[in-house]
Coordinates of C-alpha atoms in Angstrom, one line a residue:
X1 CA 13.7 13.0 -27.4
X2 CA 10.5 11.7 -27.3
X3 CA 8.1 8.9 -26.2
X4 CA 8.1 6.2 -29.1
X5 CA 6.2 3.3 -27.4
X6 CA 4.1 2.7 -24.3
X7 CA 3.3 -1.2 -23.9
X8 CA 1.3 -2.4 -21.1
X9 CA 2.4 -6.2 -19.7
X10 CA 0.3 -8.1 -17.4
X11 CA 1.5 -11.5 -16.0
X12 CA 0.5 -13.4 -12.7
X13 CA 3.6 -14.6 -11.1
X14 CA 2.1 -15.9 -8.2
X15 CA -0.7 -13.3 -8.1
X16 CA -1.1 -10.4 -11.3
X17 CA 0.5 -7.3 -11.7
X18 CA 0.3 -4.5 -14.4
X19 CA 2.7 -2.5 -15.5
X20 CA 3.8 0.3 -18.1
X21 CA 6.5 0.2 -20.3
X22 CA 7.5 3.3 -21.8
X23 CA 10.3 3.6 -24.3
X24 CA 11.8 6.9 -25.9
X25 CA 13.0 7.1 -28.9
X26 CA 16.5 6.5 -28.1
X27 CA 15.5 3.7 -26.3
X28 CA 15.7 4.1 -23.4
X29 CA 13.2 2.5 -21.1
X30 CA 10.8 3.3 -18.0
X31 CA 8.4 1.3 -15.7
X32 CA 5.5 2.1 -13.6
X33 CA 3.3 0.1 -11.8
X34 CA -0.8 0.0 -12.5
X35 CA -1.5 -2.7 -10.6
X36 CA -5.2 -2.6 -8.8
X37 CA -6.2 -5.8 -6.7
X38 CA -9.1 -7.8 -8.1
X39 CA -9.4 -4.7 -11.5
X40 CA -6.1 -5.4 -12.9
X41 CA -7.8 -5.2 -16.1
X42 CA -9.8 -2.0 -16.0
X43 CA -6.2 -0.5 -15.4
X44 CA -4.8 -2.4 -18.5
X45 CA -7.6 -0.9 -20.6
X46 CA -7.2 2.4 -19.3
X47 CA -3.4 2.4 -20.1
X48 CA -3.5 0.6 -23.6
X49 CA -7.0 2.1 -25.0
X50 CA -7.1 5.6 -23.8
X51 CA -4.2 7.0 -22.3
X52 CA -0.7 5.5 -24.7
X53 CA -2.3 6.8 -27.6
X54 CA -2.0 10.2 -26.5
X55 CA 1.3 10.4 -25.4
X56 CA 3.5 9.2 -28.1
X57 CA 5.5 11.6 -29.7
X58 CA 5.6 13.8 -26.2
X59 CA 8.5 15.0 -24.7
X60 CA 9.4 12.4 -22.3
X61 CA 11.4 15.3 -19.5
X62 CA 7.7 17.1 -19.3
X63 CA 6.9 15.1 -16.0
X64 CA 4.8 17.3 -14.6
X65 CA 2.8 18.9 -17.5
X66 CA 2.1 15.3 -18.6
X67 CA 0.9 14.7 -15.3
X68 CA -1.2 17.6 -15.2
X69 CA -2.1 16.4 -18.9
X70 CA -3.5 13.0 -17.5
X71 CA -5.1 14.7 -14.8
X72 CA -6.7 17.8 -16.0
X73 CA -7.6 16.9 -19.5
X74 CA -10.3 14.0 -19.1
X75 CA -14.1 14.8 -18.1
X76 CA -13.8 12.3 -15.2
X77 CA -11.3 12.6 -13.0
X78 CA -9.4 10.3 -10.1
X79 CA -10.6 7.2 -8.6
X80 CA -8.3 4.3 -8.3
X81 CA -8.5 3.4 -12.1
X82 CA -7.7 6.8 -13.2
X83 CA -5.2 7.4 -11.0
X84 CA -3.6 4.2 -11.1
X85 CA -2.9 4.6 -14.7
X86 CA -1.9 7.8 -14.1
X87 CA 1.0 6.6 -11.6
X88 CA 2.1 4.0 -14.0
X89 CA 3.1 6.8 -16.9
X90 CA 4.4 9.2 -14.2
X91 CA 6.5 6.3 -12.4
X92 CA 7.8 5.2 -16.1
X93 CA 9.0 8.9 -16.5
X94 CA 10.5 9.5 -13.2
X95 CA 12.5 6.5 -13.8
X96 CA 13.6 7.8 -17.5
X97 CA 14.3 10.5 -16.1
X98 CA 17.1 9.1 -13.4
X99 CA 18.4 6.6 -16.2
X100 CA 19.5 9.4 -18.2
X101 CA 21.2 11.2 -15.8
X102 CA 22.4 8.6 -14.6
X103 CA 21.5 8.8 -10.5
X104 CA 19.1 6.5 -8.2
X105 CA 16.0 8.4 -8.7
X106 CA 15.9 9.6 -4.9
X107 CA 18.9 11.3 -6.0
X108 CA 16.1 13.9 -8.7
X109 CA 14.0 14.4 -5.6
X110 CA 16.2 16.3 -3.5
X111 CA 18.5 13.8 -2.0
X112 CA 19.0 11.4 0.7
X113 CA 17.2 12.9 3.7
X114 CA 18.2 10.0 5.7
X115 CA 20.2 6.4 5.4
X116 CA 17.1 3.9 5.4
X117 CA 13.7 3.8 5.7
X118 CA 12.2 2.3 9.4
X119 CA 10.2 -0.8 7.9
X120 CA 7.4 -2.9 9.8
X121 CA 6.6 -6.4 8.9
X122 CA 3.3 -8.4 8.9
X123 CA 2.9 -10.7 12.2
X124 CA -0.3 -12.9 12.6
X125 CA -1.4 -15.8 14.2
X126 CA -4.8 -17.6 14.3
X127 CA -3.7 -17.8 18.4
X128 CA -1.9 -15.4 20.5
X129 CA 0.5 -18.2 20.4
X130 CA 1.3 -18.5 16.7
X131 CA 1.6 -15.0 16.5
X132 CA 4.6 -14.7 19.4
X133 CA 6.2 -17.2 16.9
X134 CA 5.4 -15.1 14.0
X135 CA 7.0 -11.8 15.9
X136 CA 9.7 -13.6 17.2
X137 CA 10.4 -14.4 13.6
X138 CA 10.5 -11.0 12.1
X139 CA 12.8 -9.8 15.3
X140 CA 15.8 -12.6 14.6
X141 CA 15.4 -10.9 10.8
X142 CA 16.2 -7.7 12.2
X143 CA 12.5 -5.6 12.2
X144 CA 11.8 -3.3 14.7
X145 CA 8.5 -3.0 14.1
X146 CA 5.5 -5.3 13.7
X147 CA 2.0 -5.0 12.4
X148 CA -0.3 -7.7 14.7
X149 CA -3.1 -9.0 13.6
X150 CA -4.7 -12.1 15.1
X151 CA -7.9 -14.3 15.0
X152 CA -10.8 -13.8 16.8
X153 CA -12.1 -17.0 19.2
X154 CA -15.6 -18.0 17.1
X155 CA -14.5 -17.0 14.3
X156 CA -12.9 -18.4 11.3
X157 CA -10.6 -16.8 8.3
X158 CA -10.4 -13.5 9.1
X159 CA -8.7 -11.0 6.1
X160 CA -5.1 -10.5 7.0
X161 CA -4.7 -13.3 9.8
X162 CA -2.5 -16.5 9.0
X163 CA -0.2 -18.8 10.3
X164 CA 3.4 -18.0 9.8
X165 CA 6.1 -20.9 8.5
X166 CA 8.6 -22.0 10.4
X167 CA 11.2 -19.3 11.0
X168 CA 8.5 -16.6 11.6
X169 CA 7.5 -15.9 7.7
X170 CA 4.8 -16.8 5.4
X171 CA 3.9 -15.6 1.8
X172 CA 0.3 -14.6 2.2
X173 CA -1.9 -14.4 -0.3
X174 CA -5.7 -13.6 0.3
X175 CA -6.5 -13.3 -3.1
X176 CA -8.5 -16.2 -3.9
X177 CA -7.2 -17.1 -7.9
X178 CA -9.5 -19.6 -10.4
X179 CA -8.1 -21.7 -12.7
X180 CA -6.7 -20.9 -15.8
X181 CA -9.5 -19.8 -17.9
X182 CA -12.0 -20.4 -15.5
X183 CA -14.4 -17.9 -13.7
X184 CA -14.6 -17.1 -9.8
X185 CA -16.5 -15.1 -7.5
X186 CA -15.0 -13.7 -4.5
X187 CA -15.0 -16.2 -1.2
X188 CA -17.0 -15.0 2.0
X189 CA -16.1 -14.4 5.5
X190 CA -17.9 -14.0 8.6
X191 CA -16.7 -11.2 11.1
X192 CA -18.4 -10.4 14.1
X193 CA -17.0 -6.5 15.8
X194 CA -18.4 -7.4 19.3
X195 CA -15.9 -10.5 19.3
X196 CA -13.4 -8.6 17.4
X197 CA -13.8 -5.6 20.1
X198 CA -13.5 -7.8 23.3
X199 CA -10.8 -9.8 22.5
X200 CA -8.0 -7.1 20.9
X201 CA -6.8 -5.6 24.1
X202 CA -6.0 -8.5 25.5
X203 CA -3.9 -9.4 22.2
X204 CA -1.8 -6.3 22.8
X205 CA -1.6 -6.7 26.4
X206 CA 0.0 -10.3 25.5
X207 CA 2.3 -8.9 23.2
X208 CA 3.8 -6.5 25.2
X209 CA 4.0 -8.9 28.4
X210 CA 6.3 -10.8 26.1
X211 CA 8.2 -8.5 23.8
X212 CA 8.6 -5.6 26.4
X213 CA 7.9 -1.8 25.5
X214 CA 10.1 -1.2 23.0
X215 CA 9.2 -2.7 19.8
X216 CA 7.0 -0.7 17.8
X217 CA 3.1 -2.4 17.0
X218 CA 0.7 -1.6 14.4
X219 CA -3.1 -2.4 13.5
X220 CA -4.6 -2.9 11.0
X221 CA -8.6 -2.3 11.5
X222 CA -9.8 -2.8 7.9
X223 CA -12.4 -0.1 8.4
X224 CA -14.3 -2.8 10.0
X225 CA -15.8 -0.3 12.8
X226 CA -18.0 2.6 13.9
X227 CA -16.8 5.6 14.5
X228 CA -17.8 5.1 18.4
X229 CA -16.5 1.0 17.9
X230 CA -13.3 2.5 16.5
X231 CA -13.1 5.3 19.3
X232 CA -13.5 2.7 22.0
X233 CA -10.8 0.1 20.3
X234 CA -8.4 3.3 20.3
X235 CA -9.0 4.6 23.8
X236 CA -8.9 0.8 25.2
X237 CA -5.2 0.1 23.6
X238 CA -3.7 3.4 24.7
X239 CA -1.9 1.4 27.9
X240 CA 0.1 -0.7 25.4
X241 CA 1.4 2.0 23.2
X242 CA 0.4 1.2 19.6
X243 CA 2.4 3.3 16.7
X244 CA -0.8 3.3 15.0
X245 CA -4.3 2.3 14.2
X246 CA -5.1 1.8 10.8
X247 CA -8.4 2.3 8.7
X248 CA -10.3 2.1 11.9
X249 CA -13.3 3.5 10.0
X250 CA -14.4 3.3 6.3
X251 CA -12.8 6.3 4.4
X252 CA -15.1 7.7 2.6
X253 CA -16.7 10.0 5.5
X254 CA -13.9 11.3 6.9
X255 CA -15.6 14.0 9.9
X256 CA -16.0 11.0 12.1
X257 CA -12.4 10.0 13.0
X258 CA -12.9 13.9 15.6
X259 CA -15.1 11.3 17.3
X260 CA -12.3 9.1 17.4
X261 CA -9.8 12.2 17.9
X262 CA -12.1 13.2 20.8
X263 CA -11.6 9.7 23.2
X264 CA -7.9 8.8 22.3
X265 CA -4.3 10.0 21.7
X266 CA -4.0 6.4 19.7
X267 CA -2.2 7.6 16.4
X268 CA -4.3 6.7 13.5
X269 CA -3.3 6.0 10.1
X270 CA -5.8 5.4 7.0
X271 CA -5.7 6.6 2.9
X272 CA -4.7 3.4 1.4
X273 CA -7.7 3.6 -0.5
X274 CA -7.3 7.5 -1.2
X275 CA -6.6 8.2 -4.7
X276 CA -5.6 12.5 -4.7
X277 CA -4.3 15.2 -2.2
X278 CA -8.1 16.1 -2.5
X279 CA -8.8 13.2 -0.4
X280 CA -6.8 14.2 2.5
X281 CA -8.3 17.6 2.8
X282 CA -10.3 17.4 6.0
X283 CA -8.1 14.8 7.6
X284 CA -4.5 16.6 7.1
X285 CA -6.2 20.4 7.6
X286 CA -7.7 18.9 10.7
X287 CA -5.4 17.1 11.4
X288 CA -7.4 14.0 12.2
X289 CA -4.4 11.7 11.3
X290 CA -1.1 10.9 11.7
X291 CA 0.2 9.1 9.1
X292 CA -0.6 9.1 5.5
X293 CA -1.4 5.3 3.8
X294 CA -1.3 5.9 0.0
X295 CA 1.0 4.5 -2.3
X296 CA 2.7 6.1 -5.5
X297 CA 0.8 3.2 -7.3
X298 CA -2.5 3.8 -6.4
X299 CA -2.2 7.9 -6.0
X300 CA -1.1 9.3 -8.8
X301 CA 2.7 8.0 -9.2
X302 CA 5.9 10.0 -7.3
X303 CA 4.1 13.0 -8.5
X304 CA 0.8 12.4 -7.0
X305 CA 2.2 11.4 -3.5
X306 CA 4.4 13.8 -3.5
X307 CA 2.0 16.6 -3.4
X308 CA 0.3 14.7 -0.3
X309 CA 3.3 14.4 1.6
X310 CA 3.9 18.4 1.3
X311 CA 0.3 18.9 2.3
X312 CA 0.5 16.7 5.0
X313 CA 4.0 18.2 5.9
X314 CA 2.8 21.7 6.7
X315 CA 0.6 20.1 9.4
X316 CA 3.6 17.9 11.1
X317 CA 1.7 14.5 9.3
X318 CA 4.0 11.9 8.2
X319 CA 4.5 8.7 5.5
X320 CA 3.0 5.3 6.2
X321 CA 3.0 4.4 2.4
X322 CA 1.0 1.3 1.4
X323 CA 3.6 -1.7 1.3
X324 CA 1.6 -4.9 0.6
X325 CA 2.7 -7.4 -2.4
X326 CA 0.1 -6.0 -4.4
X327 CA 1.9 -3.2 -5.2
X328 CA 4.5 -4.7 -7.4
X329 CA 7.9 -4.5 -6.9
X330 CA 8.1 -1.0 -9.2
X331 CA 5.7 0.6 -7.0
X332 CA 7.7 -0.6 -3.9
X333 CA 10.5 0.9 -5.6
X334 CA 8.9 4.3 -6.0
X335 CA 7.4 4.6 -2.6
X336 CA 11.0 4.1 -1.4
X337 CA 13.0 6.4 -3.2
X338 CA 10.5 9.0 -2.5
X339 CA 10.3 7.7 1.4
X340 CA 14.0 8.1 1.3
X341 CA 14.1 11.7 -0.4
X342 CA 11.2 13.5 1.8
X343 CA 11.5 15.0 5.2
X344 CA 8.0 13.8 6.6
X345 CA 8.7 10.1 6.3
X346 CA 7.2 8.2 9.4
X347 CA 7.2 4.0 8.3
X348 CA 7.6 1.6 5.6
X349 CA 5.3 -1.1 5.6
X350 CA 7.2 -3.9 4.1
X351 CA 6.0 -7.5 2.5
X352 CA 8.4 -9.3 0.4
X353 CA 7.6 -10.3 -2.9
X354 CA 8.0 -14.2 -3.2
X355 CA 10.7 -15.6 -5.3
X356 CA 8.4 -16.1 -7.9
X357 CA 7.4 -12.3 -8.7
X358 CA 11.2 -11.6 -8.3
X359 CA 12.1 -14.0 -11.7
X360 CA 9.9 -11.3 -13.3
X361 CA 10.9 -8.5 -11.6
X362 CA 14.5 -7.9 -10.6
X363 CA 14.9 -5.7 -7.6
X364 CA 17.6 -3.4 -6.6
X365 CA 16.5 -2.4 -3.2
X366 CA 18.0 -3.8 -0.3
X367 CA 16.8 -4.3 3.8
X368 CA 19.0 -4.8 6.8
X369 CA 18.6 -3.8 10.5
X370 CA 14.6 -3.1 9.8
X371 CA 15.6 -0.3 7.6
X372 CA 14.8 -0.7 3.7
X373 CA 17.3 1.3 1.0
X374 CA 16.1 1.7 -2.6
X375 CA 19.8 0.9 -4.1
X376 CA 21.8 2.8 -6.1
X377 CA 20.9 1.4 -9.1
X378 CA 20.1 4.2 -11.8
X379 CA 16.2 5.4 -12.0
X380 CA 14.1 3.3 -9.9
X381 CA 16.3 0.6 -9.5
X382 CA 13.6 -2.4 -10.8
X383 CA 13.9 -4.3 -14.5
X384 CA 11.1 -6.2 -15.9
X385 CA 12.3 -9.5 -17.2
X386 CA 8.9 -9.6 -20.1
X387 CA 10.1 -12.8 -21.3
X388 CA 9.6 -14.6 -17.4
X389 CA 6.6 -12.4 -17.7
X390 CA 5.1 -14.0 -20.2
X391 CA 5.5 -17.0 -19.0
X392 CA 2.7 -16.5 -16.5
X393 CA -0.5 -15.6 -17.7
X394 CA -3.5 -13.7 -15.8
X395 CA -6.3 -15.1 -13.8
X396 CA -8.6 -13.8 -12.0
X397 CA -8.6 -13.3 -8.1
X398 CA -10.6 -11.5 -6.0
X399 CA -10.2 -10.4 -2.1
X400 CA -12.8 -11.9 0.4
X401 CA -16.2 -10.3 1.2
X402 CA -16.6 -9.6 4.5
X403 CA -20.8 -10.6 6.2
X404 CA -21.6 -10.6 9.7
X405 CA -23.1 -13.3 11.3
X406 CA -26.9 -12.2 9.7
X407 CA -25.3 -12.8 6.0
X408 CA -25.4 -9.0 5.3
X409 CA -22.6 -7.3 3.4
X410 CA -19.9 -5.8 5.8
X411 CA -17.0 -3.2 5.1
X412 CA -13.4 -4.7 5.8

């Protein structure tokens, strides 16, 4: 058989998502997610203008070689456009792929290698108080693990804090979204890392005076520090046991987390942002991490992460795959049948989509007793309802930019 179609559909159920459709031509049909936050577009373009018109007619079952086609064959190469695309096709094929043999795509990858995936939830609080509420929430819905952020005294929105709903949960959206057919600019936050710095510890010390020492925490730095900031955080939150800190540094120089290496034993996670196995090199060889943060969506599909995770496996690294709700509900799919399937899986971060995205796309995986379960669904287990999806059309939103208290331009 052979590829006969490959449409690209982006709709904005409650924030905006882009995703491939790929139909053979005995019509059978395959989705992958492209979605990048705030360049949803570029992706589209990339998809519809320069990459569907070269695969029709192609053998569908070639995963690999059309991987290696996408890859290989254009000038410029990776970076989260690129490879975003990239994931979309291989996810679509992958999920061909299981239809027509009829098996939950884990099932092509080698198997169950365990019964569920270990999930952590996001808990935040603009107090230490809100976010006990927030924790307590997630623990009566059966997580074992939490990822605490909270706000800093002096400071006002910070990225990633927010006040759950009653009953622990909130549907968090930092994307700021104009108006239908309006423009926007991003908003603007201040941060301060001295604040930030002095104020953490005690967060965690809080936490585990009230939730004991079992319960597994997270961070979530947002490569807001320096490598000797982030060395200090990691060294002074040792005592309370943290499963990880993430993105405690910006990614792109990646010799400074053997500073960080150097003053703590704090496991550290970071590559959401990381695109290839090329940008793991120094960190996995090095071993400079634990856990690896990339999602199929924004590294190259199942393929793409794949050939991380058996880097990172030869050095004892494990998965920490990028969970958030904007990767759509097909890329959530793909990082879980491929958590499921691999031997180096560490954690699932897990948001759930609101019921809004889920009237566009219909989900087959499953959670219960903080573990997450792809289904058994054939291929990856997700459908794309287009005519809900066309129901809701794009706008544009953009994450906040991050200043310090100067007005100059800080990572986050």
């Amino acid at each position: 058989m052979a590829i006969e179609s490959v449409d690209v559909v982006v709709t904005s159920p409650g924030r905006n998502f882009v995703t491939a459709v790929v139909t053979t031509s005995d019509g059978v049909v395959g989705l992958g997610d492209a979605t990048l936050n705030g360049r949803e577009l570029a992706v589209a373009s990339y998809l519809r203008d320069h990459v569907a018109p070269t695969l029709l007619g192609r053998d569908e079952s070639q995963i690999e070689w059309i991987w290696q086609y996408l890859y290989r064959s254009p000038y410029w190469r990776r970076g989260p456009v690129t490879m975003s695309a990239i994931a979309a096709i291989d996810m679509a094929l992958w999920d061909i792929a299981a239809k027509k043999a009829g098996v939950p795509l884990y099932q092509l990858l080698g198997g169950a290698s365990r019964s569920g995936l270990l999930s952590y939830a996001h808990a935040s609080g603009t107090t230490v108080e809100t976010l006990h509420e927030a924790i307590h929430g997630y623990l009566e819905q059966g997580f074992r693990a939490v990822r605490i952020q909270a706000g800093v005294p002096g400071l006002d929105q910070i990225y990633g804090v927010h006040d759950a709903a009653p009953g622990g949960t909130y549907e968090y959206e930092p994307a700021g979204r104009a108006a239908v057919g309006e423009a926007m600019r991003p908003t603007e936050e201040t941060w301060d890392t001295a604040a930030y710095l002095r104020h953490l510890p005690s967060v965690f010390a809080a936490v585990r005076e009230e939730f004991g020492g079992v319960l597994r925490l997270l961070h979530d730095g947002h490569h807001r520090m320096s490598p000797i900031e982030a060395a200090r955080l990691a060294r002074d939150l040792e005592p309370y046991d943290p499963f990880w800190l993430e993105d405690c540094t910006p990614g792109e120089d990646q010799s400074v987390l053997r500073l960080v290496r150097q003053h703590s034993t704090t496991p550290l996670a970071i590559g959401e942002v990381f695109n290839s196995v090329y940008d793991y090199q120094t960190l996995i060889t090095e071993r400079l991490i634990d856990y690896v943060r990339s999602s199929a969506t924004h590294a190259g599909g199942i393929t793409g992460l794949r050939q991380i995770m058996t880097f990172a496996g030869i050095y004892g690294i494990r998965s920490g795959f990028h969970g958030p709700t904007d990767v759509s509900p097909v890329g959530m799919a793909a990082n879980l049948h491929l958590g499921l399937a691999i031997h180096n899986f560490g954690i699932q971060e897990y948001m759930p989509h609101s019921a809004l995205t889920k009237t566009v796309f219909r989900t087959g995986y499953r959670f219960a007793d903080g573990l997450l379960h792809p289904g058994d669904a054939p291929g990856l287990g997700v459908e794309l309802d287009r005519e809900e999806a066309a129901k809701h059309e794009y706008r544009p939103a953009y994450l906040p930019v991050n200043r310090l208290r100067d007005g100059s331009v800080h990572d986050w």
